[in-house]
Amino acid sequence: MGLTEKFIEQGKMPSGIVGRVMGNIMNMDLGNLHKKGLEYIDIKPDYKVLDIGCGGGKVAKLLAERATKGKVYGLDHSDEMVKLAKKLNNEYIHKDRVEITRGNVSELPFEDETFDLVTVFENIQFWNEHVNNVREIKRVLKPGGKILVVNRHPEKNKVDKYSFLKLKTPGEYWSLVIDAGFTNVTVELNQKPTWIALTAEKVKLE
């Protein structure tokens, strides 16, 4: 297995010492992306929020700082990331404000219509069955609940350069949530670095 393949595998499922190092680096290196991405969504104090692919737990912590009367759930399929996220959010966990769970986006361990908001930061490119996974997210959202996807996208005219990361174009992200049944889709682009902030809403019941 080459270095590129090893990098992708660690991105998908961080493990061992390398995984722990990667998790800490992501917490530090992506801090600005996390904060800026959350500016695109309204987070009310009493919200119940799910962060999918929570990694080292930085986004869960930022969400808990905003949902001061609610609760934040972090989900990751890597044991190493669950441990790291629990360590970072130890104070909020003891206050029952944060809960970190091991699980997979394809089969979320939550009841229907549980969350006001689901966030996905920098991991959607590692998924399989993208539309089915986004439909699974829609299942656990309350009517009127929203999804926020923050992720890199290929630079214009440089799609092939990052093909190994399987990044989607802004149009592909938009089509993905539409195909999964979401509405009121908004797409914001930041060019330096190139990342997208997408929000979409689960249709309210009549």
Short mmCIF file of C-alpha atoms in Angstrom, two decimals:
data_model
loop_
_atom_site.label_atom_id
_atom_site.label_comp_id
_atom_site.label_asym_id
_atom_site.label_seq_id
_atom_site.Cartn_x
_atom_site.Cartn_y
_atom_site.Cartn_z
CA MET A 1 0.00 0.00 0.00
CA GLY A 2 1.44 3.38 -1.05
CA LEU A 3 1.56 6.58 1.01
CA THR A 4 -1.53 8.01 -0.71
CA GLU A 5 -3.56 4.89 0.04
CA LYS A 6 -2.35 4.89 3.66
CA PHE A 7 -3.34 8.55 4.00
CA ILE A 8 -6.82 7.85 2.67
CA GLU A 9 -7.26 4.83 4.94
CA GLN A 10 -6.25 6.88 7.99
CA GLY A 11 -8.71 9.56 6.90
CA LYS A 12 -11.47 6.99 6.68
CA MET A 13 -10.62 5.14 9.89
CA PRO A 14 -7.92 6.73 12.07
CA SER A 15 -6.21 4.08 14.16
CA GLY A 16 -3.18 3.53 16.36
CA ILE A 17 -0.55 6.16 17.06
CA VAL A 18 -0.88 7.64 13.55
CA GLY A 19 -4.63 7.98 14.02
CA ARG A 20 -4.23 9.76 17.36
CA VAL A 21 -1.70 12.15 15.87
CA MET A 22 -3.98 12.81 12.90
CA GLY A 23 -6.92 13.53 15.21
CA ASN A 24 -4.94 16.08 17.19
CA ILE A 25 -3.67 17.71 14.01
CA MET A 26 -7.23 17.98 12.65
CA ASN A 27 -8.40 19.63 15.88
CA MET A 28 -5.69 22.28 15.50
CA ASP A 29 -5.38 22.64 11.73
CA LEU A 30 -9.11 22.76 10.98
CA GLY A 31 -10.05 25.01 13.88
CA ASN A 32 -10.73 28.04 11.69
CA LEU A 33 -12.75 25.95 9.24
CA HIS A 34 -14.87 24.61 12.11
CA LYS A 35 -15.61 28.07 13.50
CA LYS A 36 -16.28 29.67 10.11
CA GLY A 37 -18.49 26.78 9.00
CA LEU A 38 -20.73 27.10 12.05
CA GLU A 39 -21.36 30.74 11.17
CA TYR A 40 -23.61 29.56 8.32
CA ILE A 41 -26.22 27.99 10.58
CA ASP A 42 -28.44 29.30 13.38
CA ILE A 43 -27.94 27.23 16.53
CA LYS A 44 -30.53 27.86 19.24
CA PRO A 45 -29.63 27.28 22.90
CA ASP A 46 -32.01 24.34 23.33
CA TYR A 47 -30.98 22.47 20.15
CA LYS A 48 -30.20 18.79 20.11
CA VAL A 49 -27.35 18.39 17.61
CA LEU A 50 -25.53 15.46 16.02
CA ASP A 51 -22.00 15.84 14.61
CA ILE A 52 -21.23 12.96 12.24
CA GLY A 53 -17.61 11.95 11.84
CA CYS A 54 -16.76 13.92 14.96
CA GLY A 55 -13.06 13.04 14.76
CA GLY A 56 -11.12 14.60 17.63
CA GLY A 57 -14.26 16.27 19.00
CA LYS A 58 -13.54 19.94 18.28
CA VAL A 59 -16.83 20.59 16.47
CA ALA A 60 -18.81 18.87 19.25
CA LYS A 61 -17.19 21.22 21.74
CA LEU A 62 -17.94 24.30 19.64
CA LEU A 63 -21.55 23.16 19.25
CA ALA A 64 -21.90 22.65 23.01
CA GLU A 65 -20.69 26.22 23.55
CA ARG A 66 -23.62 27.40 21.43
CA ALA A 67 -26.37 24.94 22.40
CA THR A 68 -26.04 25.93 26.05
CA LYS A 69 -29.36 24.39 27.12
CA GLY A 70 -29.39 21.51 24.67
CA LYS A 71 -27.22 18.47 24.04
CA VAL A 72 -24.62 17.54 21.44
CA TYR A 73 -23.91 14.02 20.20
CA GLY A 74 -20.67 13.19 18.44
CA LEU A 75 -20.53 10.06 16.27
CA ASP A 76 -17.46 8.39 14.80
CA HIS A 77 -16.67 4.85 13.65
CA SER A 78 -13.06 5.02 14.86
CA ASP A 79 -12.30 3.88 18.43
CA GLU A 80 -9.30 6.22 18.52
CA MET A 81 -11.40 9.24 17.57
CA VAL A 82 -14.10 8.37 20.10
CA LYS A 83 -11.43 8.27 22.85
CA LEU A 84 -9.92 11.56 21.70
CA ALA A 85 -13.30 13.29 21.40
CA LYS A 86 -14.30 12.11 24.88
CA LYS A 87 -11.06 13.48 26.32
CA LEU A 88 -11.53 16.88 24.67
CA ASN A 89 -15.17 17.12 25.79
CA ASN A 90 -14.70 15.60 29.24
CA GLU A 91 -16.13 18.62 31.07
CA TYR A 92 -19.28 18.75 28.93
CA ILE A 93 -19.74 14.98 29.13
CA HIS A 94 -19.79 15.13 32.94
CA LYS A 95 -22.43 17.86 32.70
CA ASP A 96 -24.51 15.64 30.34
CA ARG A 97 -24.16 18.29 27.63
CA VAL A 98 -22.14 16.10 25.24
CA GLU A 99 -22.25 12.40 24.44
CA ILE A 100 -19.72 10.69 22.16
CA THR A 101 -20.85 7.46 20.47
CA ARG A 102 -19.20 4.93 18.19
CA GLY A 103 -21.30 4.30 15.08
CA ASN A 104 -21.65 4.64 11.33
CA VAL A 105 -23.55 7.16 9.24
CA SER A 106 -25.13 4.36 7.19
CA GLU A 107 -27.02 3.11 10.25
CA LEU A 108 -27.38 5.88 12.81
CA PRO A 109 -28.09 4.60 16.35
CA PHE A 110 -30.82 7.16 17.01
CA GLU A 111 -34.61 7.29 16.85
CA ASP A 112 -36.53 9.05 14.08
CA GLU A 113 -36.90 12.83 14.39
CA THR A 114 -34.39 13.23 17.23
CA PHE A 115 -32.25 16.19 16.16
CA ASP A 116 -32.72 19.86 15.28
CA LEU A 117 -29.39 19.95 13.44
CA VAL A 118 -26.90 17.48 11.98
CA THR A 119 -23.40 18.66 11.05
CA VAL A 120 -20.88 16.94 8.78
CA PHE A 121 -17.35 18.41 8.68
CA GLU A 122 -14.63 17.17 6.32
CA ASN A 123 -15.57 13.51 6.04
CA ILE A 124 -18.30 13.12 3.45
CA GLN A 125 -15.72 12.22 0.79
CA PHE A 126 -14.96 9.01 2.68
CA TRP A 127 -18.55 7.75 2.62
CA ASN A 128 -20.06 4.98 0.53
CA GLU A 129 -23.71 5.13 -0.56
CA HIS A 130 -23.86 8.92 -0.28
CA VAL A 131 -27.56 9.41 -1.05
CA ASN A 132 -28.66 6.62 1.28
CA ASN A 133 -26.50 8.06 4.05
CA VAL A 134 -27.99 11.53 3.63
CA ARG A 135 -31.46 9.96 3.72
CA GLU A 136 -30.47 8.31 6.99
CA ILE A 137 -29.55 11.76 8.29
CA LYS A 138 -32.93 13.05 7.17
CA ARG A 139 -34.58 10.22 9.13
CA VAL A 140 -33.11 11.37 12.46
CA LEU A 141 -33.86 15.06 11.85
CA LYS A 142 -37.02 16.64 13.17
CA PRO A 143 -39.37 18.19 10.58
CA GLY A 144 -37.83 21.57 9.82
CA GLY A 145 -34.44 20.36 11.06
CA LYS A 146 -31.33 21.17 9.05
CA ILE A 147 -28.13 19.60 7.83
CA LEU A 148 -24.87 21.54 7.57
CA VAL A 149 -22.11 20.12 5.36
CA VAL A 150 -18.71 21.82 5.47
CA ASN A 151 -16.08 20.28 3.22
CA ARG A 152 -13.33 21.01 0.77
CA HIS A 153 -14.15 20.98 -2.92
CA PRO A 154 -11.78 20.83 -5.89
CA GLU A 155 -10.29 24.09 -7.09
CA LYS A 156 -11.56 25.22 -10.48
CA ASN A 157 -9.63 23.47 -13.25
CA LYS A 158 -7.81 21.30 -10.67
CA VAL A 159 -10.37 18.52 -10.18
CA ASP A 160 -7.92 15.82 -11.26
CA LYS A 161 -5.25 17.03 -8.84
CA TYR A 162 -7.36 15.96 -5.87
CA SER A 163 -9.15 13.02 -7.46
CA PHE A 164 -7.64 10.60 -4.93
CA LEU A 165 -9.59 12.41 -2.19
CA LYS A 166 -12.88 11.94 -4.07
CA LEU A 167 -13.95 15.50 -3.32
CA LYS A 168 -17.27 16.58 -4.80
CA THR A 169 -17.92 19.76 -6.74
CA PRO A 170 -20.38 22.31 -5.29
CA GLY A 171 -23.00 21.17 -7.82
CA GLU A 172 -22.56 17.55 -6.78
CA TYR A 173 -23.05 18.44 -3.11
CA TRP A 174 -26.22 20.33 -4.04
CA SER A 175 -27.57 17.40 -6.10
CA LEU A 176 -26.78 14.98 -3.28
CA VAL A 177 -29.05 16.62 -0.73
CA ILE A 178 -31.77 17.28 -3.30
CA ASP A 179 -31.77 13.61 -4.32
CA ALA A 180 -32.05 12.65 -0.65
CA GLY A 181 -35.22 14.73 -0.31
CA PHE A 182 -34.02 17.93 1.33
CA THR A 183 -35.26 21.40 0.44
CA ASN A 184 -34.26 25.06 0.93
CA VAL A 185 -30.68 24.31 -0.06
CA THR A 186 -28.07 27.05 0.24
CA VAL A 187 -24.47 26.80 -0.93
CA GLU A 188 -21.72 29.18 0.18
CA LEU A 189 -18.21 29.01 -1.28
CA ASN A 190 -14.94 30.12 0.24
CA GLN A 191 -12.11 30.19 -2.26
CA LYS A 192 -9.06 30.46 0.00
CA PRO A 193 -8.90 27.66 0.92
CA THR A 194 -11.53 26.10 -1.30
CA TRP A 195 -14.33 24.84 0.86
CA ILE A 196 -18.10 24.73 0.77
CA ALA A 197 -20.75 25.33 3.42
CA LEU A 198 -24.06 23.77 2.45
CA THR A 199 -27.28 23.92 4.43
CA ALA A 200 -30.53 22.13 3.67
CA GLU A 201 -33.83 21.58 5.46
CA LYS A 202 -36.06 18.60 6.08
CA VAL A 203 -39.58 19.45 4.94
CA LYS A 204 -41.91 20.43 7.75
CA LEU A 205 -45.09 18.45 8.25
CA GLU A 206 -48.24 20.16 7.05
#
